[in-house]
PDB file of C-alpha atoms and ligand atoms in Angstrom:
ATOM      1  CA  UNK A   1      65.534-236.206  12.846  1.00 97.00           C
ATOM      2  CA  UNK A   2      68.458-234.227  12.116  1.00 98.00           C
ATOM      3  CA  UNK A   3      68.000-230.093  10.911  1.00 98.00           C
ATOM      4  CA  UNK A   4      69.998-229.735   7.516  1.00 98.00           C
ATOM      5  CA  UNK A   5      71.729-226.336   8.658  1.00 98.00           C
ATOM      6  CA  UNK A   6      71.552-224.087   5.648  1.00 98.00           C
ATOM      7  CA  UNK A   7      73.637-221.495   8.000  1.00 98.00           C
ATOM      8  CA  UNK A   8      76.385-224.118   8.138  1.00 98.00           C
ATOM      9  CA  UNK A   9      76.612-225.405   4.862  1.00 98.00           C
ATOM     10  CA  UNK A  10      76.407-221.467   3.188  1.00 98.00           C
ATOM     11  CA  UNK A  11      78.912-220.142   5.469  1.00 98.00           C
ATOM     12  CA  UNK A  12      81.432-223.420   4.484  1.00 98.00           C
ATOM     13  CA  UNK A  13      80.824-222.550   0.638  1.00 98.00           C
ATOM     14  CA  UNK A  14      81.071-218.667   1.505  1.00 98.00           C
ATOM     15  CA  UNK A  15      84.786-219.720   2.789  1.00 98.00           C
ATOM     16  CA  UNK A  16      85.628-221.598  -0.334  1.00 98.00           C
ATOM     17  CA  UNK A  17      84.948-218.422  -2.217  1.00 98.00           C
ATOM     18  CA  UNK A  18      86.861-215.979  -0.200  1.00 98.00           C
ATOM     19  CA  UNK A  19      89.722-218.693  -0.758  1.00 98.00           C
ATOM     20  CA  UNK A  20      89.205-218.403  -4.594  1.00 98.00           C
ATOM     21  CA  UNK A  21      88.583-214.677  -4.584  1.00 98.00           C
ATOM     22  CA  UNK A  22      91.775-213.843  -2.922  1.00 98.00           C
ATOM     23  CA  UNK A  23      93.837-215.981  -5.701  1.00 97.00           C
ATOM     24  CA  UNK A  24      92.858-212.950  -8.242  1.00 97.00           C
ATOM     25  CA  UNK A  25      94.927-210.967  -9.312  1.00 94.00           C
ATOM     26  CA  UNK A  26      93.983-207.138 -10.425  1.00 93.00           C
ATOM     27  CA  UNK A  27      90.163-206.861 -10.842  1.00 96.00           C
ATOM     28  CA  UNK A  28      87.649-208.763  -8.469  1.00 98.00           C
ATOM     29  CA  UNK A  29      84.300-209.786  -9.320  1.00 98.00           C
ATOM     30  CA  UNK A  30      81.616-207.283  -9.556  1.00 98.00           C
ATOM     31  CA  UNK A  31      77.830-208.384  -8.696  1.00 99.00           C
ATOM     32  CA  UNK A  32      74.949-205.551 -10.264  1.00 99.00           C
ATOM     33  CA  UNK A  33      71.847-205.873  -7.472  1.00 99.00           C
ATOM     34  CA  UNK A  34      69.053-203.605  -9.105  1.00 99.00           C
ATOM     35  CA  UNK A  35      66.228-203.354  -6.376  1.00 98.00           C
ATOM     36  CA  UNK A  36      63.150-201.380  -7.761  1.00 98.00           C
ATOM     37  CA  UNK A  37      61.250-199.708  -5.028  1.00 98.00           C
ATOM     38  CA  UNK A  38      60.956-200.383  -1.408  1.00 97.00           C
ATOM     39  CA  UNK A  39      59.427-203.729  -0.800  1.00 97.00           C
ATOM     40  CA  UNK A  40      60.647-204.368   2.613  1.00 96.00           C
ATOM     41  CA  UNK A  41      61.755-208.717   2.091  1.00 97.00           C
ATOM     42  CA  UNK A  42      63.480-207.063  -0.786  1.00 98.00           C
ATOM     43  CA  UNK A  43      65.535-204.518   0.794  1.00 98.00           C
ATOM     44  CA  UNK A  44      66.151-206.970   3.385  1.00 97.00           C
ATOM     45  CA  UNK A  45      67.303-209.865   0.532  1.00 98.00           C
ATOM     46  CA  UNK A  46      69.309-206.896  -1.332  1.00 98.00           C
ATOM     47  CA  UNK A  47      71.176-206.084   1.912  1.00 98.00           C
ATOM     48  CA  UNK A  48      72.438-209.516   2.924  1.00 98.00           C
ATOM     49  CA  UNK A  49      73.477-210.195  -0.669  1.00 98.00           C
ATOM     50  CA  UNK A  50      75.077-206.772  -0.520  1.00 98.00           C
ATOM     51  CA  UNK A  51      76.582-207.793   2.923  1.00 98.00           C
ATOM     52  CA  UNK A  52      77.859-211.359   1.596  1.00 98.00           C
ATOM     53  CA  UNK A  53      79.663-209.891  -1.267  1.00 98.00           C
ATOM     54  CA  UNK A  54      81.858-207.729   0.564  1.00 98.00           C
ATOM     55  CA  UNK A  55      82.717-210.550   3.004  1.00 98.00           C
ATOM     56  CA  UNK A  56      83.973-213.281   0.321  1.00 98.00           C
ATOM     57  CA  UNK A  57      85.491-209.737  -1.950  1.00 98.00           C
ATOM     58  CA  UNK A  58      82.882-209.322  -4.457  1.00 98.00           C
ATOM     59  CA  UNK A  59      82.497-205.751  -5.287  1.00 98.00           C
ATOM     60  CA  UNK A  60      78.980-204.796  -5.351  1.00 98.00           C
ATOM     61  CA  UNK A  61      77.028-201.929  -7.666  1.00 98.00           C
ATOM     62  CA  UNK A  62      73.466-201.124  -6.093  1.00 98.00           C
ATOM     63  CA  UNK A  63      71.013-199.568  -8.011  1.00 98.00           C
ATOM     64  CA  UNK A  64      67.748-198.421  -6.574  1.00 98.00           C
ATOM     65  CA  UNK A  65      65.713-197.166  -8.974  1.00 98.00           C
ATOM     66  CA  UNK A  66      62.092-195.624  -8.029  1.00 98.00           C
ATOM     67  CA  UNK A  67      59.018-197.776  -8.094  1.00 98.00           C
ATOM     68  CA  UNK A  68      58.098-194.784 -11.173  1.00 98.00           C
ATOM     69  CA  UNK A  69      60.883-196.096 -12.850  1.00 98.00           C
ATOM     70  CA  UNK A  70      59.228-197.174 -16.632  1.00 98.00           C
ATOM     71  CA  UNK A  71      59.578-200.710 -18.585  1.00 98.00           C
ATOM     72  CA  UNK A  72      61.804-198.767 -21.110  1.00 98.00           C
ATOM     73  CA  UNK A  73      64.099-197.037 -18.772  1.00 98.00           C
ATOM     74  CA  UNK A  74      64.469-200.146 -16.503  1.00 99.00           C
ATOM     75  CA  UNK A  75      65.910-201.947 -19.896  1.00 99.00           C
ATOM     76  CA  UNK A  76      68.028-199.438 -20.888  1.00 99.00           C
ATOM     77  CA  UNK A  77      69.645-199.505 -17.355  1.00 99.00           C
ATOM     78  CA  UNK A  78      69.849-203.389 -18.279  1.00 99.00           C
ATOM     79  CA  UNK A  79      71.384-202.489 -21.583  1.00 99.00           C
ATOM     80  CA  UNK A  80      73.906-200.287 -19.850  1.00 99.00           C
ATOM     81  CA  UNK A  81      75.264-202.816 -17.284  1.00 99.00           C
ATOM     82  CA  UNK A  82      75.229-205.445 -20.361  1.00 98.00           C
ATOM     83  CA  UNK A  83      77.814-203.411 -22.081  1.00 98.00           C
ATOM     84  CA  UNK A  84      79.653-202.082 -18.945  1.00 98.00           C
ATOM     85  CA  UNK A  85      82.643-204.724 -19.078  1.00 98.00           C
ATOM     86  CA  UNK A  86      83.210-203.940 -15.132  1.00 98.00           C
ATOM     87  CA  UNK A  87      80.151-205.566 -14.299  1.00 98.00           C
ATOM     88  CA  UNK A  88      80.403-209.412 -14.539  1.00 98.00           C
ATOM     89  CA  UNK A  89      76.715-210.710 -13.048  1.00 99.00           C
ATOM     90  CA  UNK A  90      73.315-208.570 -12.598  1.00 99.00           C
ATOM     91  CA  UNK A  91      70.060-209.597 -10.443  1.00 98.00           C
ATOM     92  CA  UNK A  92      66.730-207.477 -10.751  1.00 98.00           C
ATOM     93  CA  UNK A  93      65.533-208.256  -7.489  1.00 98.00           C
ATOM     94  CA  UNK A  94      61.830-210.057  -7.613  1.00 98.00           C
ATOM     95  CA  UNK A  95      58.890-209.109  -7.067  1.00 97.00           C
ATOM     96  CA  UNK A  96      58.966-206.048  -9.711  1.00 98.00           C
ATOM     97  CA  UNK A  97      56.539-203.643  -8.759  1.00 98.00           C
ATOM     98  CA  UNK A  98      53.118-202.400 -10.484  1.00 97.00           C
ATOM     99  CA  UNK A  99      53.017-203.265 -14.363  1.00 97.00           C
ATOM    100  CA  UNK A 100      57.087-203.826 -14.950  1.00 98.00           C
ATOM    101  CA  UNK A 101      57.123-206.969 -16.698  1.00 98.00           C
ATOM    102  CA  UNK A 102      59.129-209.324 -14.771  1.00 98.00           C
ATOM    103  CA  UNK A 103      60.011-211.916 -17.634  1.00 98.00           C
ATOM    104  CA  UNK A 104      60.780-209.392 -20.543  1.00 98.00           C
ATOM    105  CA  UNK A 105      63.602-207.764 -18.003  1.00 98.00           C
ATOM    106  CA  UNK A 106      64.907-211.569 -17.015  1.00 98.00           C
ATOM    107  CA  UNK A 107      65.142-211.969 -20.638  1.00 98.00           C
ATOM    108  CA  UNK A 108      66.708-208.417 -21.397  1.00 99.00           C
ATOM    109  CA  UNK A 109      70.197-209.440 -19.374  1.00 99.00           C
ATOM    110  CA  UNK A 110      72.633-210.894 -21.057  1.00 98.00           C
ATOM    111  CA  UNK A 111      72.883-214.828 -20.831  1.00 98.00           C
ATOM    112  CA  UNK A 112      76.351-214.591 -19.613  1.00 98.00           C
ATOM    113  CA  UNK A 113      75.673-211.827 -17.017  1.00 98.00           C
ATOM    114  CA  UNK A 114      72.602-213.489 -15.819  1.00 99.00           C
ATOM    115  CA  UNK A 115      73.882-214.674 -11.982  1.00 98.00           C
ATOM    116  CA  UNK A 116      69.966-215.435 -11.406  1.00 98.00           C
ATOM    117  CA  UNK A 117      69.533-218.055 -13.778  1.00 98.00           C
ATOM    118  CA  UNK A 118      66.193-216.647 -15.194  1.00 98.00           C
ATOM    119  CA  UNK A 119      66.564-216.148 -19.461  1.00 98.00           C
ATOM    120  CA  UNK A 120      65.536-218.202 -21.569  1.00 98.00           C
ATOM    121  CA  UNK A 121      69.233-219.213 -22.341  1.00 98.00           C
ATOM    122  CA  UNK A 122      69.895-220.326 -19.246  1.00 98.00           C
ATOM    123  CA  UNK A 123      66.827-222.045 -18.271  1.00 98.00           C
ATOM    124  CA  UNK A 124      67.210-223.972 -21.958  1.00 98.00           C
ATOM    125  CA  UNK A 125      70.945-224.965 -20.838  1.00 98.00           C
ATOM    126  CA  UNK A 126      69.592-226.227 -17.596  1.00 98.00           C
ATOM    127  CA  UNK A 127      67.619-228.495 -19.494  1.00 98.00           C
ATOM    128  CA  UNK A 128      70.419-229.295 -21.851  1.00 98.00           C
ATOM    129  CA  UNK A 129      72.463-230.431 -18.898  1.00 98.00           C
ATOM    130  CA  UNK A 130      74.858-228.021 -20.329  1.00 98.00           C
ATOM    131  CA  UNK A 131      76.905-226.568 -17.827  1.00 97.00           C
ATOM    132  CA  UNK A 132      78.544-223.443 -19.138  1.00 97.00           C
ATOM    133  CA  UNK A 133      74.865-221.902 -17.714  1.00 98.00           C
ATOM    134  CA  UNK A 134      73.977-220.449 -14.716  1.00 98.00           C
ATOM    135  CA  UNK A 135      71.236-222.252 -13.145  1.00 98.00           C
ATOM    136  CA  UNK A 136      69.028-220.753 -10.857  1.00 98.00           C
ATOM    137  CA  UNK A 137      70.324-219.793  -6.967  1.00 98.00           C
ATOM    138  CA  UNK A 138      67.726-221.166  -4.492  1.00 98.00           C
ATOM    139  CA  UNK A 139      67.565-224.848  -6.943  1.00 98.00           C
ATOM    140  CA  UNK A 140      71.151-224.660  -7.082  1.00 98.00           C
ATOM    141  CA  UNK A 141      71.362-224.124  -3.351  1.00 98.00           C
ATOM    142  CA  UNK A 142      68.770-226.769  -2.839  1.00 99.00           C
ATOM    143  CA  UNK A 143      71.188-229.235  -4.846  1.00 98.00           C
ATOM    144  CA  UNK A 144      73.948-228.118  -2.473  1.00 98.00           C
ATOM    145  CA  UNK A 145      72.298-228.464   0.595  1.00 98.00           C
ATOM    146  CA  UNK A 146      71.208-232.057  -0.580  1.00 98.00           C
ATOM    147  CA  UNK A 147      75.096-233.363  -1.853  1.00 98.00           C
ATOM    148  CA  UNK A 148      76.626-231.921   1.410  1.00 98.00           C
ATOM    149  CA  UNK A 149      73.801-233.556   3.680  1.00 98.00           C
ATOM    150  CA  UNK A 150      74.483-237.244   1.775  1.00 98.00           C
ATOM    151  CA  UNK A 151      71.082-237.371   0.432  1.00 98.00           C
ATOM    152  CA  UNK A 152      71.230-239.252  -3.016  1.00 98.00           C
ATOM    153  CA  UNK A 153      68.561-238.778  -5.240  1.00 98.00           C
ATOM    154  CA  UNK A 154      69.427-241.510  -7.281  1.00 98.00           C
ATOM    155  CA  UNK A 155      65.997-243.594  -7.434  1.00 96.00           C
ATOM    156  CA  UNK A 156      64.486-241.549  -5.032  1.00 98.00           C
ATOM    157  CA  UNK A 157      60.867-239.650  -5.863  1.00 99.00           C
ATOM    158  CA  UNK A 158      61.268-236.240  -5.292  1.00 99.00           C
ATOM    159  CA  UNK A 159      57.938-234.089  -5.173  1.00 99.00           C
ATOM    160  CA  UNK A 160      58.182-230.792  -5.965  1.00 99.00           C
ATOM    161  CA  UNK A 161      55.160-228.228  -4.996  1.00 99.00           C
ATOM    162  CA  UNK A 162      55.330-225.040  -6.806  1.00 98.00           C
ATOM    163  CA  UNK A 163      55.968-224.323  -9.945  1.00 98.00           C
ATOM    164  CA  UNK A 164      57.484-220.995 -10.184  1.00 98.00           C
ATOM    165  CA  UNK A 165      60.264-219.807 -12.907  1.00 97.00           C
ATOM    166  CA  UNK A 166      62.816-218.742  -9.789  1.00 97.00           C
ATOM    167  CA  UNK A 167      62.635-222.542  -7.683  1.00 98.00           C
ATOM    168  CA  UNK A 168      59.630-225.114  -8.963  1.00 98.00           C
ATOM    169  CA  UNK A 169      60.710-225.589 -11.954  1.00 98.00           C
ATOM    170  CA  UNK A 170      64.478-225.375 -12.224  1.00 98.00           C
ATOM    171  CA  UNK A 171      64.552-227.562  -9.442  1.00 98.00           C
ATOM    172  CA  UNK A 172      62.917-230.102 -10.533  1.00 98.00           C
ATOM    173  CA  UNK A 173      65.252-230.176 -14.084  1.00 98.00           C
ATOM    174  CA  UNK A 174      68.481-230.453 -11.352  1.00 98.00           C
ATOM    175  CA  UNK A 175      66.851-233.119 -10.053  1.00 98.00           C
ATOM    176  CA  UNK A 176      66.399-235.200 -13.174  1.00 98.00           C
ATOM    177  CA  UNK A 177      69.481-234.581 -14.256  1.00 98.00           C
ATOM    178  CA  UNK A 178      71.686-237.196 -15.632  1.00 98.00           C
ATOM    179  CA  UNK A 179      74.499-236.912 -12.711  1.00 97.00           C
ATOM    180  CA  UNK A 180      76.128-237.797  -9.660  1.00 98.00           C
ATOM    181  CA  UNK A 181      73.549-236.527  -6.784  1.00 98.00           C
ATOM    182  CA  UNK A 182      70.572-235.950  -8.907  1.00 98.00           C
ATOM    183  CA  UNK A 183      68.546-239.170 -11.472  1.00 98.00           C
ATOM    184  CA  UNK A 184      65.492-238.353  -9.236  1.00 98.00           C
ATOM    185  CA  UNK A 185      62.384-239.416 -10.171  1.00 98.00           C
ATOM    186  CA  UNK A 186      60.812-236.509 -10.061  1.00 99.00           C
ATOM    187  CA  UNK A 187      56.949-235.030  -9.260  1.00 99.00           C
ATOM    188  CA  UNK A 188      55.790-231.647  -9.725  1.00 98.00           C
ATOM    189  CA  UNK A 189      52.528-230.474  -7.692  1.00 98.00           C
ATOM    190  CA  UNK A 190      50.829-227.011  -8.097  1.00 98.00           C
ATOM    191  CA  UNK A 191      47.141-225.383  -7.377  1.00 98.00           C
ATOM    192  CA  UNK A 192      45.975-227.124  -9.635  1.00 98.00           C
ATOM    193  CA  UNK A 193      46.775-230.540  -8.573  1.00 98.00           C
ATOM    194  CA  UNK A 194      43.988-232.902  -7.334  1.00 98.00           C
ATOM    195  CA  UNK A 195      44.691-234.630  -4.322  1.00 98.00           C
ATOM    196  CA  UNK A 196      47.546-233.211  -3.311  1.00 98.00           C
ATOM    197  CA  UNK A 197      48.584-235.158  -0.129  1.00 98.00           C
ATOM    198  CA  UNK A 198      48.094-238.205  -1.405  1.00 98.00           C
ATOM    199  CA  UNK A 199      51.516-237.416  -4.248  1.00 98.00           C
ATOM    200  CA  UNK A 200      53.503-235.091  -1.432  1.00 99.00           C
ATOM    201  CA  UNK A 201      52.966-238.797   0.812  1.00 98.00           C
ATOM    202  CA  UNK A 202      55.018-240.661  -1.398  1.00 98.00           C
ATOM    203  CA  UNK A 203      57.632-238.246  -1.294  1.00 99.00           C
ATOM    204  CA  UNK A 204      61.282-239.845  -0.552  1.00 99.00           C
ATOM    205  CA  UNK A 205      62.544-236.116  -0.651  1.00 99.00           C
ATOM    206  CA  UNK A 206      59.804-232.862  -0.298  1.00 99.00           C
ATOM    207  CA  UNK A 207      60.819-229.938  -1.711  1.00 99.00           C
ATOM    208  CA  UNK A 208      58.276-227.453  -0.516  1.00 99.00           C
ATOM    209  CA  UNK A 209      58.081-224.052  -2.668  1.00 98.00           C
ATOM    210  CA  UNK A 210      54.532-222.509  -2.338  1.00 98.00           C
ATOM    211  CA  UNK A 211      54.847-219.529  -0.472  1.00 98.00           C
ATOM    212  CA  UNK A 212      51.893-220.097   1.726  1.00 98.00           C
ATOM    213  CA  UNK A 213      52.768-220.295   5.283  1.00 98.00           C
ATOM    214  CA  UNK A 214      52.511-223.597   7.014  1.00 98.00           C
ATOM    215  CA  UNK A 215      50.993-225.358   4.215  1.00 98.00           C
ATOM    216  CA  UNK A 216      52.224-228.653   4.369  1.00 98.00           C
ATOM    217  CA  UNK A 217      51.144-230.680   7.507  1.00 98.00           C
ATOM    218  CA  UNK A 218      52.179-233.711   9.144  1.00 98.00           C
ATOM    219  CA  UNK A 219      49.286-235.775   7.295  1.00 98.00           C
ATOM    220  CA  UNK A 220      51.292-235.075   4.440  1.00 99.00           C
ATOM    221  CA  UNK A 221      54.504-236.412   5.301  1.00 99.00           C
ATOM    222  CA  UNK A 222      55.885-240.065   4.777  1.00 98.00           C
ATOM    223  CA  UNK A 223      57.955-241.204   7.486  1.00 98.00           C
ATOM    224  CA  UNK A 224      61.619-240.676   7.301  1.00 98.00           C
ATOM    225  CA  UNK A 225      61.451-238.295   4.379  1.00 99.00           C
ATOM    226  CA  UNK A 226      63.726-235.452   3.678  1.00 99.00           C
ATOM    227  CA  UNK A 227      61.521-232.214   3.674  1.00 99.00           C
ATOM    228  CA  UNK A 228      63.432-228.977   2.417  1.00 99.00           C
ATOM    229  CA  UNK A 229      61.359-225.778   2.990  1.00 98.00           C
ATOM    230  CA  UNK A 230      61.647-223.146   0.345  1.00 98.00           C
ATOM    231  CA  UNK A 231      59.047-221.101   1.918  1.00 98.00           C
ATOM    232  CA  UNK A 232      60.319-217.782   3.832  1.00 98.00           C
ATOM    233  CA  UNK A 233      56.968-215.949   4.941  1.00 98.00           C
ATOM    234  CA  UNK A 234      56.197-213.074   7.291  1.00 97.00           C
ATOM    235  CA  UNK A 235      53.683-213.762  10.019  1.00 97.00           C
ATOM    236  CA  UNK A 236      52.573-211.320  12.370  1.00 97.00           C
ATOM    237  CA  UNK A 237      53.882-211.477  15.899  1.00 97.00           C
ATOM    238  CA  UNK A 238      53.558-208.905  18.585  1.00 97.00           C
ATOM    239  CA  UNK A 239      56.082-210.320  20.638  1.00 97.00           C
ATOM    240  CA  UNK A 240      58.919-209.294  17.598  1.00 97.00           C
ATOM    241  CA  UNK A 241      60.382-206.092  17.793  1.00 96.00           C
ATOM    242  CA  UNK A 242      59.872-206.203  13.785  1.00 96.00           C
ATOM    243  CA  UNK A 243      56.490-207.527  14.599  1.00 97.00           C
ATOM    244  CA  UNK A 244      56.550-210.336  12.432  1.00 97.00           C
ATOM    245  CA  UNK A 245      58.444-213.627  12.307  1.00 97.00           C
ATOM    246  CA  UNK A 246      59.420-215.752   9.629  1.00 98.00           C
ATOM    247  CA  UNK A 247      57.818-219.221   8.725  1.00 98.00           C
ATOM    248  CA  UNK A 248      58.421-221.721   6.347  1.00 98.00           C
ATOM    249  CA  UNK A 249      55.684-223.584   3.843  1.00 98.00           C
ATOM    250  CA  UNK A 250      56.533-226.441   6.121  1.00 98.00           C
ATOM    251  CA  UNK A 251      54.242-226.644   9.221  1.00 98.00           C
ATOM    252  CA  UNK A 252      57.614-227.360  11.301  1.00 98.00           C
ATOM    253  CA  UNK A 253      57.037-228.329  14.568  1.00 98.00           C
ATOM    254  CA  UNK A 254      54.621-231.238  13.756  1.00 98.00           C
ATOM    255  CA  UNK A 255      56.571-232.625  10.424  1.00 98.00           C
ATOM    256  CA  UNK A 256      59.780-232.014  11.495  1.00 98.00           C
ATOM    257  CA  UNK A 257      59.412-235.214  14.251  1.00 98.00           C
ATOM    258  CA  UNK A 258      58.782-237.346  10.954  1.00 98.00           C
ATOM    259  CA  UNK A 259      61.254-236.708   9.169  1.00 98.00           C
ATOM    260  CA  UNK A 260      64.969-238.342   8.512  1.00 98.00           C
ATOM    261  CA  UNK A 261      66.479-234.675   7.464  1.00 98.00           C
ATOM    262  CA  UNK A 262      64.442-231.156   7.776  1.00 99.00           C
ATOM    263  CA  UNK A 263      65.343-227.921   6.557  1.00 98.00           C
ATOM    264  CA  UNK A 264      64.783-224.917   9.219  1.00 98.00           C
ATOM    265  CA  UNK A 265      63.155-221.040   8.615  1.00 98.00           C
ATOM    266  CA  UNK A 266      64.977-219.415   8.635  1.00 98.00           C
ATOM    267  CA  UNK A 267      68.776-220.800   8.404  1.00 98.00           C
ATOM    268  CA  UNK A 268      68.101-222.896   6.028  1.00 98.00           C
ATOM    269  CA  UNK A 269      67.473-222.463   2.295  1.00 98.00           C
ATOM    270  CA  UNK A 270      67.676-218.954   2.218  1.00 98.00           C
ATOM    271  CA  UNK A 271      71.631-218.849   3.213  1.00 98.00           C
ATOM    272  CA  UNK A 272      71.876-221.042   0.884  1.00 98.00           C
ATOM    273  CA  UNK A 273      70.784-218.653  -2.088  1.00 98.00           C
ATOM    274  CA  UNK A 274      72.766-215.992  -1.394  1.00 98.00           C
ATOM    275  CA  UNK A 275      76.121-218.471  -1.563  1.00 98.00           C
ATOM    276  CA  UNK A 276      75.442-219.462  -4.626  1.00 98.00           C
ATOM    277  CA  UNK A 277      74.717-216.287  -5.692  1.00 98.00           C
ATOM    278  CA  UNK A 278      78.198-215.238  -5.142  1.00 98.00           C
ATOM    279  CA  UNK A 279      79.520-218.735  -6.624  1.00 98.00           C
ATOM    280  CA  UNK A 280      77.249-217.931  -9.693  1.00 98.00           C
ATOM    281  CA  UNK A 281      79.373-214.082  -9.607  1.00 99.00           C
ATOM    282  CA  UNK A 282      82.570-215.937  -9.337  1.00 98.00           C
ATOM    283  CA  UNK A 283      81.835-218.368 -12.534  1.00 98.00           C
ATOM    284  CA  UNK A 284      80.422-215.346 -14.506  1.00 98.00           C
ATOM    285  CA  UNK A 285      84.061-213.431 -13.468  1.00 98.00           C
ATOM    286  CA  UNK A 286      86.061-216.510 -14.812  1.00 98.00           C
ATOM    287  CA  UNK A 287      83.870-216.634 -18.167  1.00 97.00           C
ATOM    288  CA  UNK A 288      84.028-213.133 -18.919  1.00 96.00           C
ATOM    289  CA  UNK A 289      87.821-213.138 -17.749  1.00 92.00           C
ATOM    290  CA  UNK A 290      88.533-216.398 -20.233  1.00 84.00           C
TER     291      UNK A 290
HETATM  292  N1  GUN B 301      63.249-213.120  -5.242  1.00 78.38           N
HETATM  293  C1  GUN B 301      63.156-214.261  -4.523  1.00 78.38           C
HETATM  294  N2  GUN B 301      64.175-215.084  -4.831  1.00 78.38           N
HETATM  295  C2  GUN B 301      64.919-214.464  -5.759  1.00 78.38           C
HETATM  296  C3  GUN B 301      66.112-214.814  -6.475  1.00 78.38           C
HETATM  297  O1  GUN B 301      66.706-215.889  -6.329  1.00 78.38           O
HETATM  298  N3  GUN B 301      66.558-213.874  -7.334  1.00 78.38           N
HETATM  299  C4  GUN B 301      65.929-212.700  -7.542  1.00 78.38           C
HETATM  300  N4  GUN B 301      66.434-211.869  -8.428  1.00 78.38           N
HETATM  301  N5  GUN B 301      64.827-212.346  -6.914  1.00 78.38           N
HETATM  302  C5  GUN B 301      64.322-213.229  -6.023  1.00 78.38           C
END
């Protein structure tokens, strides 16, 4: 078995962009992060990304507006970092809170701005295989991760489980894609699926985005498959200063033994977002500079 680092691979692509960052001249990239209330994994996520831009030289603008904040206001602060031309990418950090609907404020940033991958625009280009899009981070990431590990996909069945807007489903339209890396034959598995295990066991490559902590088990695992774990979930433990520790969807210690290539919790997707996060910044800064 060998552990995909996600650490490794982000802080490799994290150089690349400092590299590329430098080479500006006169105005460097600037990232919006718009965190809405206090949900602590989002002030944590909003703090490393925060933290990453300054290292590669991506200036950052955080705005933290209250959990009162209202659906109109929230898009008129959209509206406003649209048309400020200083401001090349924006990310509403998710979860919203209460009644704020999530999709009509993915949908209110501009297609060129939007660093997450999440309007309509983009997600269409993603399935255009048109690459003047942003696709999604933690997909994109995923991709990543896979190319710089030497796992093909070519002819390979990749089973997806989840089906969310922000990993499920953009990842499983990079896999299919037409292209060097990706022609997977692809799977997608949600609640709704009946027998489960029996589809993740003929997985070549498990890609494993539920959000439930240790939810897929050994039994579910074909030998020398590549697992990635998407999951990032807090677990109570006494022993943790923060009391709680982080687990992936993936139950690790008895899959990981299976496996050919395993992804880790944490170190290993979630680095991975935040990179191309800031590569996402940097392409939105040449766009809008072109
Ligand atoms: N919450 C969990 N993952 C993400 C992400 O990639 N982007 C945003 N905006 N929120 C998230």
């Amino acid at each position: 078995m060998e552990l995909i680092s996600g650490n490794q691979i982000a802080a490799d692509i994290i150089d690349e962009l400092k590299t590329e960052v430098a080479s500006f001249s006169g105005r460097k990239p600037c990232l919006a992060l718009v965190r809405v209330g206090d949900d602590p994994a989002s002030v944590s996520y909003v703090k490393k990304k925060e933290k990453t831009a300054a290292e590669i030289g991506v200036e950052s603008r955080i705005i933290l507006p209250p959990e009162t904040i209202t659906q109109s206001e929230l898009e008129t602060l959209i509206d406003d970092l649209n048309a400020d031309d200083g401001v090349d990418g924006i990310l509403v950090q998710s979860p919203l809170p209460g009644d704020l609907d999530e999709l009509a404020i993915f949908r209110r940033v501009s297609p060129a701005k939007d660093v997450d991958g999440f309007h309509t625009v983009n997600i269409g280009k993603l399935a255009q295989e048109d690459d003047t899009g942003f696709a999604s981070c933690t997909p994109a990431g995923i991709m990543e991760m896979l190319a710089r590990s030497e796992v093909d996909l070519r002819g390979k069945h990749v089973v997806v489980v989840g089906r969310s807007l922000i990993v499920g489903k953009p990842v499983a339209l990079l896999a299919l894609q037409k292209k060097a890396g990706a022609n997977g034959t692809v799977t997608i598995c949600h609640s709704a699926t009946s027998d489960l295990p029996a589809i993740t066991r003929q997985a070549d490559v498990l890609i494993a985005a539920i959000g439930r902590a240790g939810f897929v088990t050994a039994d579910m695992v074909k030998d020398g498959a590549v697992v990635i774990d998407v999951g990032i979930n807090r677990v109570p433990d006494s022993s943790r200063k923060s009391g709680y520790r982080l687990v992936g969807d993936v139950e690790f210690d008895a899959v990981s033994p299976k496996t050919a290539k395993i992804t880790p919790v944490p170190g290993g997707v979630g680095p991975m977002t935040v990179a191309m996060l800031m590569k996402n910044t940097v392409k939105a800064y040449r766009l809008h500079q072109s």
